[in-house]
Each structure stands twice: as C-alpha cells, then as structure tokens.
Amino acid sequence: MKVFVFDWTAYQENVDKYREDGVLPRLGASHFDPQAAAKTYENHLEAWAEMDKQGFDGIAINEHHGTPFGLGNSPNLMAAALSQVTERLKILVYANLLPIHEPLRLAEEIAMLDCMSNGRLICGVGRGAPREYKIFNVPMGESRGRFNEGFEVMRRAWTQDSFSFDGEFYKFEDVSLWPRTFQQPHPPIWVPLTGSKESIEWAAEHDATITPGIFRGSMREDTIRYFAECQARHGREVQSDKISIMVDCYVADSKEQAIEEYGSHLMYLFNTLLRYDQVWQSDVRKTKYYSSTAFEHLREGAKGTLAEDDTVFNEWTMDTVRGAAQHMPIGTADEIVARIIDECNDAGANNVLLVCNRGDMPHHMYMNQVRRIGKEVLPRLQAHNVTFVPHAERQQAAE
C-alpha cells in the first residue's frame, strides 16, 4: 500500500485571537504576521524532508485562497520547493483548480515540475470550492465547462507536437509546449470526488485515480460503484491502485492521550478554519455548480457530500472529538494500523492519504507525528497490499 501525507500548510498562528465578541473579522493586513508565514513554510519544508527520510511514499499539497486554512495558494510553487528538498517522495499536487486558472500556463508548470522532480510528480486536478470562484470572479455555472476544456488543453499540450484548440472559454492556435513532461505521455492524473456524477464520469473516461468521498459510508460506496460502471463502459475494471482514501490519524501512547493532545486542533479546524469566509450551499444551489442530476447515482442524494453544509461545517466540542475518536484512527499505533487497514480494505484502496497535523498544531508536534508514524505505523501499512475493490465487484456482479 502506498502511504502519503496530506498537508494543507495551515498558517501557524491561531487567528481566534482576533475575534471580537466571538466573531472573527475578515482577516487583512493588520492581522498578518509575515514572520509567522515565513516560519510556516520553513517548518513544513522541514517536515516534508523528514518524511522523505522516514520512507513515506508521497506528500500531497493543495490549493486554497484567501484563508489561514492553507497557505498553499500556489501548490506548484510548493511542489517546486519540495522537489529540491526531497529525493524519493512522490509529489501529489491535489489539486490545481482548473476552472480558475489559464490551462496552458498550468500545463507548462506541470511539465517543469515533472522535470524538476525527475518524474516524481502526480497531477491532481479539481474544480475547487465555491469560495475560490467568488475570489477569482469566475461564474460558478461555468465551472464544469472550464474544467473540461482546461484539462483538454493540458492533455493536448502534453501529448501533441503542436496543438490548436477552439473552445467556449479557451482558444489556442498552433502551440508547441516546451519543456515536455518527464513522464510519458504525462504525469498520473488524480481527482478528488465529492459526490457529483459528472466528475465520476470524467475520472473514468480519463482513467484517473480517485479519492471517493471524505468519509466512509454509502456516499463513498455508491461513488465507487458508479466509477466501476463508468470504467466498464471504457472496457476497464477498477483496480485498487486507482482508489485512494483520506484519513485523519494521530498516534499517542493511548486514545485518551491522543484526544487530549489533538482535540483542540481538530476543534480549531472545524470551528474556525473551515468556516472562515465560506460560501454556503444555500447560495451555491442558486448557481449551476451542481447539475440537476449530479447526485442521482447516490442512494441518499446529496446527503454526506460537500453539497450539504452539515457534512463539514458543524460546531465541534471536546465531546464531539471524543465521540468521533471512537471511530477514527486516533490512539495507539496498533489501533491506527488496524483502523486504516480496515477502511482501506472496505474501500478497496491501495493508496492512503494521512492527515496528521490539523489546525494550529505546533511544529514540534507535527514532527513527532511524522517520526512516530514513520516508525510505528508506516512499515505495517506499506506491508499491506489491497487487491480487491468490493464495491466495484458488487457492481460488476450485478451486471
């Protein structure tokens, strides 16, 4: 099994100190500490270099804008730095948000990164959260069209000696990319799936590796089933190497210790970082971001997807943490290994993305997690090989 760490690169200072009467204002220049930002990048680069030494298979970074939730505004810049401080780690950019960027420039940057890393790059692509569209003034109704056209521009740029493109949003005439990607025909494509039917169909068409849903349950199961159905249309069966899952984990000497140490950082994540300056789904539903058939393949409709605010944006207390921890890989190394393997087996995933530094976790705690997971958890996960995708098999049996 391949083991990645997913790192959002959260701003290291806790911004709750700026609350007034319990309300966090829109953060501006007066709230920003450049020294804290510089230290955030420095600390994460140190952690990523340590992951390389510990033998992790990869590091995943992503793109967000205008929020202390993550300082990876340009994940390609982060990947460039990563390529120079690591030697073996796969670098998963998860993901560049295609609809808000110029696709030819992204194709060039991915090619550069693939060469700079000697072919260690994995190209994740996504549509992005609604708040990204507000910031960049891109109509949400154009999201799907821009995504589809954007990737087609990138694919042609990577695979054709020269290409032209005449779309609704992008037009190019006789362009030849230089440099070319290190991996041929291009780096592996990964895509996070958070529920919508069209994204699953796109992933199957392009034989992408998927991360189906953020939680275990019916939404993930139905996503894998439909992915298998779509793959079959292209003459393919779903392999476990094409499935990845993301899990929060924290290793300690006991579950009680893990909850005590990690709890406040999870609360800060859910109560402050995820909620900051969000666009709520009541407003999203007024746009064409989701099609009228987006969730018809799911038994419970939009429930459990990011189209529901309650899926993520709940108020957390220590009681919430204690309750959630009973079902999460938070505790001793033995419990973490058992729970992660069980969840990977259930999803049929031979890739796992570990999240072990939520919120405002201090650097020394993050480094401790990297080393403890590297020593106590990582070898046992890597020794486990998932070869069976049960929900895909059920779909194929039904046919």
Coordinates of C-alpha atoms in Angstrom, one line a residue:
M1 CA 0.0 0.0 0.0
K2 CA 1.2 3.5 -0.9
V3 CA 1.2 5.9 2.1
F4 CA 1.1 9.7 1.5
V5 CA 0.7 12.6 4.0
F6 CA -1.8 15.3 3.0
D7 CA -0.6 18.7 4.3
W8 CA -2.8 21.8 4.0
T9 CA 0.0 24.1 5.2
A10 CA -2.2 26.0 7.7
Y11 CA -1.0 29.4 8.9
Q12 CA 0.8 28.5 12.1
E13 CA -0.7 31.3 14.3
N14 CA -4.1 30.8 15.8
V15 CA -6.3 33.5 14.4
D16 CA -9.0 33.2 17.1
K17 CA -7.2 35.9 19.0
Y18 CA -8.7 38.4 16.5
R19 CA -12.3 37.5 17.4
E20 CA -14.4 40.4 18.7
D21 CA -17.5 39.4 20.7
G22 CA -16.9 35.8 19.4
V23 CA -16.9 36.9 15.8
L24 CA -13.9 36.5 13.6
P25 CA -13.5 39.5 11.2
R26 CA -12.4 39.4 7.6
L27 CA -8.6 39.0 8.0
G28 CA -6.5 41.7 6.5
A29 CA -3.0 43.2 6.5
S30 CA -3.2 44.2 10.2
H31 CA -3.8 40.5 11.1
F32 CA -1.0 39.1 9.0
D33 CA 2.4 38.3 10.5
P34 CA 5.0 37.8 7.8
Q35 CA 7.4 36.2 10.2
A36 CA 4.7 33.6 11.1
A37 CA 4.0 32.9 7.4
A38 CA 7.8 32.6 6.6
K39 CA 8.1 30.2 9.6
T40 CA 5.1 28.2 8.4
Y41 CA 6.7 27.4 5.1
E42 CA 10.1 26.7 6.7
N43 CA 8.6 24.3 9.2
H44 CA 6.6 22.4 6.6
L45 CA 9.6 22.0 4.3
E46 CA 11.5 20.6 7.2
A47 CA 8.6 18.1 7.9
W48 CA 8.5 17.1 4.2
A49 CA 12.2 16.4 4.1
E50 CA 11.8 14.3 7.2
M51 CA 9.0 12.3 5.5
D52 CA 11.5 11.6 2.7
K53 CA 13.9 10.2 5.3
Q54 CA 11.2 8.1 7.0
G55 CA 10.2 6.4 3.8
F56 CA 6.8 7.7 3.2
D57 CA 5.7 7.2 -0.4
G58 CA 4.5 10.7 -1.1
I59 CA 3.3 14.1 0.1
A60 CA 0.1 15.7 -1.0
I61 CA -0.4 19.5 -1.2
N62 CA -3.4 21.5 -2.4
E63 CA -4.7 24.9 -3.4
H64 CA -6.8 27.4 -1.4
H65 CA -7.0 31.2 -1.5
G66 CA -7.6 34.0 1.0
T67 CA -7.7 31.8 4.1
P68 CA -5.5 30.8 7.0
F69 CA -6.8 27.3 6.4
G70 CA -3.9 26.7 4.0
L71 CA -1.0 28.8 2.7
G72 CA -0.7 26.7 -0.5
N73 CA -2.2 29.4 -2.7
S74 CA 0.1 28.2 -5.5
P75 CA 0.7 24.5 -4.9
N76 CA 3.0 24.4 -7.9
L77 CA 5.4 26.8 -6.1
M78 CA 5.2 24.5 -3.1
A79 CA 6.0 21.5 -5.4
A80 CA 9.0 23.3 -6.8
A81 CA 10.4 23.7 -3.4
L82 CA 9.5 20.1 -2.5
S83 CA 11.4 18.8 -5.5
Q84 CA 14.6 20.3 -4.2
V85 CA 14.5 19.2 -0.6
T86 CA 13.3 15.6 -1.2
E87 CA 14.8 12.8 -3.3
R88 CA 12.3 10.0 -3.4
L89 CA 8.8 11.2 -2.3
K90 CA 6.1 11.4 -4.9
I91 CA 4.7 14.9 -5.1
L92 CA 0.9 14.9 -5.4
V93 CA -0.5 18.3 -6.2
Y94 CA -4.0 17.7 -5.0
A95 CA -5.2 19.7 -6.8
N96 CA -4.7 22.5 -9.2
L97 CA -8.1 24.1 -9.6
L98 CA -8.6 24.2 -13.4
P99 CA -11.6 26.5 -13.7
I100 CA -9.9 29.5 -12.1
H101 CA -6.6 29.3 -14.0
E102 CA -5.2 29.6 -17.5
P103 CA -4.7 26.0 -18.6
L104 CA -1.7 26.4 -20.9
R105 CA 0.2 28.0 -18.1
L106 CA -0.7 25.1 -15.8
A107 CA 0.4 22.6 -18.5
E108 CA 3.8 24.4 -18.7
E109 CA 4.2 24.4 -14.9
I110 CA 3.3 20.7 -14.6
A111 CA 5.9 19.9 -17.3
M112 CA 8.5 21.9 -15.5
L113 CA 7.7 20.3 -12.1
D114 CA 7.8 16.8 -13.6
C115 CA 11.3 17.5 -15.0
M116 CA 12.5 19.2 -11.8
S117 CA 11.4 16.2 -9.7
N118 CA 12.8 13.6 -12.2
G119 CA 9.3 12.2 -12.8
R120 CA 8.0 12.2 -9.2
L121 CA 5.0 14.5 -9.9
I122 CA 1.4 13.3 -9.7
C123 CA -1.0 15.8 -11.3
G124 CA -4.2 16.2 -9.3
V125 CA -7.0 18.3 -10.9
G126 CA -10.2 19.6 -9.3
R127 CA -13.0 22.1 -9.7
G128 CA -12.4 23.8 -6.3
A129 CA -14.6 25.1 -3.5
P130 CA -17.3 27.7 -4.1
R131 CA -15.2 30.4 -2.2
E132 CA -12.5 30.1 -4.8
Y133 CA -14.9 31.2 -7.5
K134 CA -16.0 34.2 -5.5
I135 CA -12.4 35.3 -5.0
F136 CA -11.5 35.0 -8.7
N137 CA -14.8 36.2 -10.0
V138 CA -15.5 33.1 -12.1
P139 CA -19.1 32.3 -12.6
M140 CA -19.9 29.0 -10.8
G141 CA -22.1 28.0 -13.6
E142 CA -19.1 27.9 -15.9
S143 CA -17.2 25.5 -13.6
R144 CA -17.8 22.3 -15.4
G145 CA -17.2 23.7 -18.8
R146 CA -14.0 25.4 -17.8
F147 CA -12.7 22.3 -16.1
N148 CA -13.4 20.0 -19.1
E149 CA -11.9 22.5 -21.6
G150 CA -8.9 23.3 -19.3
F151 CA -7.9 19.7 -19.0
E152 CA -8.3 19.0 -22.7
V153 CA -5.9 22.0 -23.4
M154 CA -3.4 20.5 -20.9
R155 CA -3.7 17.0 -22.4
R156 CA -3.2 18.2 -25.9
A157 CA -0.2 20.4 -24.9
W158 CA 1.5 17.4 -23.2
T159 CA 0.8 14.8 -25.9
Q160 CA 0.8 16.5 -29.3
D161 CA 3.8 18.0 -31.1
S162 CA 1.7 21.1 -31.6
F163 CA -2.0 21.7 -30.9
S164 CA -4.8 24.1 -31.6
F165 CA -8.0 24.4 -29.5
D166 CA -11.2 26.3 -30.2
G167 CA -13.5 26.1 -27.2
E168 CA -16.1 28.3 -25.5
F169 CA -13.6 29.5 -22.9
Y170 CA -10.1 28.9 -24.3
K171 CA -8.7 29.3 -27.8
F172 CA -5.1 28.5 -28.9
E173 CA -3.5 28.3 -32.3
D174 CA -0.5 26.1 -33.2
V175 CA 1.1 25.9 -29.8
S176 CA 4.1 23.6 -29.1
L177 CA 4.9 23.1 -25.4
W178 CA 8.5 23.3 -24.2
P179 CA 9.7 21.8 -21.9
R180 CA 7.8 18.5 -22.2
T181 CA 6.8 16.3 -19.2
F182 CA 9.4 13.9 -17.8
Q183 CA 6.8 11.1 -17.6
Q184 CA 5.1 10.0 -20.8
P185 CA 2.6 10.6 -22.0
H186 CA 2.1 12.8 -18.9
P187 CA 2.2 12.5 -15.1
P188 CA -0.5 10.3 -13.5
I189 CA -3.9 12.1 -13.1
W190 CA -5.7 12.0 -9.7
V191 CA -9.0 13.6 -9.0
P192 CA -10.9 14.1 -5.7
L193 CA -14.6 13.0 -6.0
T194 CA -17.0 14.7 -3.6
G195 CA -20.2 13.3 -5.0
S196 CA -21.1 14.7 -8.3
K197 CA -21.9 12.3 -11.1
E198 CA -20.2 14.2 -13.9
S199 CA -16.9 14.2 -12.0
I200 CA -17.1 10.4 -11.7
E201 CA -17.8 10.0 -15.4
W202 CA -14.9 12.3 -16.2
A203 CA -12.5 10.4 -13.9
A204 CA -13.5 7.1 -15.6
E205 CA -13.1 8.5 -19.1
H206 CA -9.5 9.6 -18.3
D207 CA -8.7 6.5 -16.2
A208 CA -7.8 8.8 -13.2
T209 CA -7.0 7.7 -9.7
I210 CA -9.9 8.8 -7.5
T211 CA -10.4 9.7 -3.8
P212 CA -14.1 8.8 -3.4
G213 CA -15.7 10.9 -0.7
I214 CA -14.3 12.2 2.5
F215 CA -16.0 9.8 4.9
R216 CA -16.7 6.1 5.0
G217 CA -20.3 5.2 4.2
S218 CA -22.9 5.0 1.5
M219 CA -21.7 8.0 -0.4
R220 CA -18.2 6.5 -0.9
E221 CA -19.6 3.1 -1.7
D222 CA -22.0 4.5 -4.3
T223 CA -19.2 6.6 -5.8
I224 CA -17.0 3.5 -6.3
R225 CA -19.9 1.5 -7.7
Y226 CA -20.7 4.2 -10.3
F227 CA -17.0 4.6 -11.1
A228 CA -16.8 0.9 -11.8
E229 CA -19.9 1.2 -14.0
C230 CA -18.3 4.1 -15.9
Q231 CA -14.9 2.3 -16.2
A232 CA -16.7 -0.7 -17.7
R233 CA -18.0 1.5 -20.5
H234 CA -14.4 2.1 -21.4
G235 CA -13.5 -1.6 -21.2
R236 CA -11.7 -1.4 -17.9
E237 CA -12.1 -2.9 -14.5
V238 CA -11.4 -0.9 -11.4
Q239 CA -8.0 -1.7 -9.8
S240 CA -7.2 -1.0 -6.1
D241 CA -4.3 1.2 -7.3
K242 CA -6.9 3.6 -8.8
I243 CA -8.6 4.2 -5.4
S244 CA -7.2 6.3 -2.6
I245 CA -8.8 7.4 0.7
M246 CA -8.0 10.2 3.1
V247 CA -8.0 9.6 6.9
D248 CA -7.2 11.7 9.9
C249 CA -4.8 10.0 12.3
Y250 CA -2.9 10.8 15.4
V251 CA -0.6 8.4 17.3
A252 CA -0.1 8.5 21.0
D253 CA 0.5 6.1 23.9
S254 CA -3.2 5.8 24.5
K255 CA -6.5 7.0 23.0
E256 CA -7.1 9.3 25.9
Q257 CA -3.7 11.0 25.4
A258 CA -4.4 11.3 21.6
I259 CA -7.7 13.0 22.3
E260 CA -6.2 15.4 24.8
E261 CA -3.3 16.4 22.6
Y262 CA -5.1 16.6 19.2
G263 CA -8.6 17.6 20.3
S264 CA -8.1 21.4 20.4
H265 CA -6.5 21.4 17.0
L266 CA -9.5 19.5 15.5
M267 CA -11.9 22.0 17.1
Y268 CA -9.9 24.9 15.7
L269 CA -10.1 23.3 12.2
F270 CA -13.9 22.8 12.3
N271 CA -14.9 25.9 14.2
T272 CA -12.6 28.4 12.7
L273 CA -10.5 27.4 9.6
L274 CA -13.2 25.5 7.7
R275 CA -15.9 28.1 8.4
Y276 CA -13.8 31.2 7.6
D277 CA -15.3 33.3 4.8
Q278 CA -17.2 30.3 3.3
V279 CA -19.8 30.4 0.6
W280 CA -22.7 28.4 2.0
Q281 CA -24.6 25.8 0.0
S282 CA -27.9 27.8 0.1
D283 CA -26.1 30.3 -2.2
V284 CA -24.4 27.6 -4.3
R285 CA -27.7 26.0 -5.1
K286 CA -28.8 29.2 -6.8
T287 CA -26.0 28.6 -9.4
K288 CA -25.3 25.8 -11.8
Y289 CA -22.3 24.5 -10.0
Y290 CA -24.2 21.2 -9.5
S291 CA -26.3 19.8 -12.3
S292 CA -29.9 18.6 -11.7
T293 CA -28.7 15.0 -12.0
A294 CA -25.4 15.4 -10.0
F295 CA -26.5 13.1 -7.2
E296 CA -28.9 10.7 -8.8
H297 CA -26.4 7.8 -8.5
L298 CA -26.3 8.2 -4.7
R299 CA -28.8 6.3 -2.6
E300 CA -29.2 9.2 -0.2
G301 CA -28.9 12.0 -2.7
A302 CA -26.7 14.9 -1.6
K303 CA -26.5 13.7 2.0
G304 CA -22.9 13.2 3.0
T305 CA -21.5 15.2 0.1
L306 CA -19.9 18.6 0.2
A307 CA -23.2 19.9 -1.3
E308 CA -24.5 19.8 2.3
D309 CA -23.1 22.3 4.8
D310 CA -23.7 19.8 7.7
T311 CA -21.3 17.4 6.1
V312 CA -18.3 19.5 7.2
F313 CA -19.4 22.8 8.9
N314 CA -20.5 21.6 12.3
E315 CA -19.6 23.1 15.6
W316 CA -17.1 20.8 17.4
T317 CA -16.6 20.5 21.2
M318 CA -14.4 18.1 23.1
D319 CA -17.4 15.8 23.4
T320 CA -17.6 15.8 19.6
V321 CA -13.9 14.9 19.4
R322 CA -14.3 12.1 21.9
G323 CA -17.2 10.7 20.0
A324 CA -15.5 10.9 16.6
A325 CA -12.3 9.4 18.0
Q326 CA -14.1 6.2 18.8
H327 CA -14.4 5.5 15.1
M328 CA -11.2 7.2 13.9
P329 CA -7.5 6.1 13.8
I330 CA -6.6 8.2 16.7
G331 CA -4.8 6.5 19.6
T332 CA -2.1 3.8 19.8
A333 CA -0.1 2.7 16.8
D334 CA -1.8 -0.7 16.9
E335 CA -5.3 0.8 16.7
I336 CA -4.3 3.2 14.0
V337 CA -2.9 0.4 11.8
A338 CA -5.9 -1.8 12.3
R339 CA -8.4 1.0 11.6
I340 CA -6.6 2.3 8.5
I341 CA -6.2 -1.2 7.0
D342 CA -9.9 -1.9 7.7
E343 CA -11.0 1.3 6.0
C344 CA -8.7 0.7 3.0
N345 CA -9.9 -2.9 2.6
D346 CA -13.5 -1.6 2.7
A347 CA -12.9 1.0 0.0
G348 CA -10.6 -1.3 -2.0
A349 CA -7.9 1.5 -1.8
N350 CA -4.2 0.7 -2.2
N351 CA -3.4 4.4 -1.6
V352 CA -4.0 6.2 1.7
L353 CA -3.6 9.9 2.4
L354 CA -2.9 10.5 6.1
V355 CA -3.7 13.9 7.7
C356 CA -1.9 14.2 11.0
N357 CA -1.4 18.0 11.5
R358 CA -4.8 19.6 11.6
G359 CA -5.4 23.2 12.6
D360 CA -2.7 25.1 14.5
M361 CA -0.7 22.1 15.6
P362 CA 2.8 23.3 16.8
H363 CA 5.7 22.3 14.7
H364 CA 7.3 20.0 17.3
M365 CA 4.0 18.0 17.5
Y366 CA 3.9 17.6 13.7
M367 CA 7.5 16.4 13.6
N368 CA 6.8 14.0 16.4
Q369 CA 3.8 12.6 14.4
V370 CA 5.9 12.2 11.3
R371 CA 8.6 10.3 13.2
R372 CA 6.2 8.2 15.2
I373 CA 4.0 7.3 12.2
G374 CA 7.2 6.7 10.2
K375 CA 8.5 4.2 12.8
E376 CA 5.4 2.6 14.3
V377 CA 2.7 2.8 11.6
L378 CA 4.2 3.3 8.1
P379 CA 6.0 -0.1 7.7
R380 CA 2.9 -2.1 8.6
L381 CA 0.7 -0.1 6.2
Q382 CA 3.2 -0.4 3.4
A383 CA 3.4 -4.2 4.0
H384 CA -0.3 -4.5 3.4
N385 CA -1.5 -4.9 -0.1
V386 CA -5.1 -4.2 -1.1
T387 CA -6.0 -6.1 -4.3
F388 CA -9.9 -6.3 -4.1
V389 CA -12.3 -3.4 -4.6
P390 CA -15.5 -4.8 -3.0
H391 CA -18.0 -2.2 -4.1
A392 CA -16.7 -2.3 -7.7
E393 CA -17.0 -6.1 -7.6
R394 CA -20.6 -5.8 -6.4
Q395 CA -21.4 -3.5 -9.3
Q396 CA -19.8 -5.9 -11.8
A397 CA -21.7 -8.9 -10.3
A398 CA -25.0 -7.0 -10.6
E399 CA -24.3 -6.6 -14.3

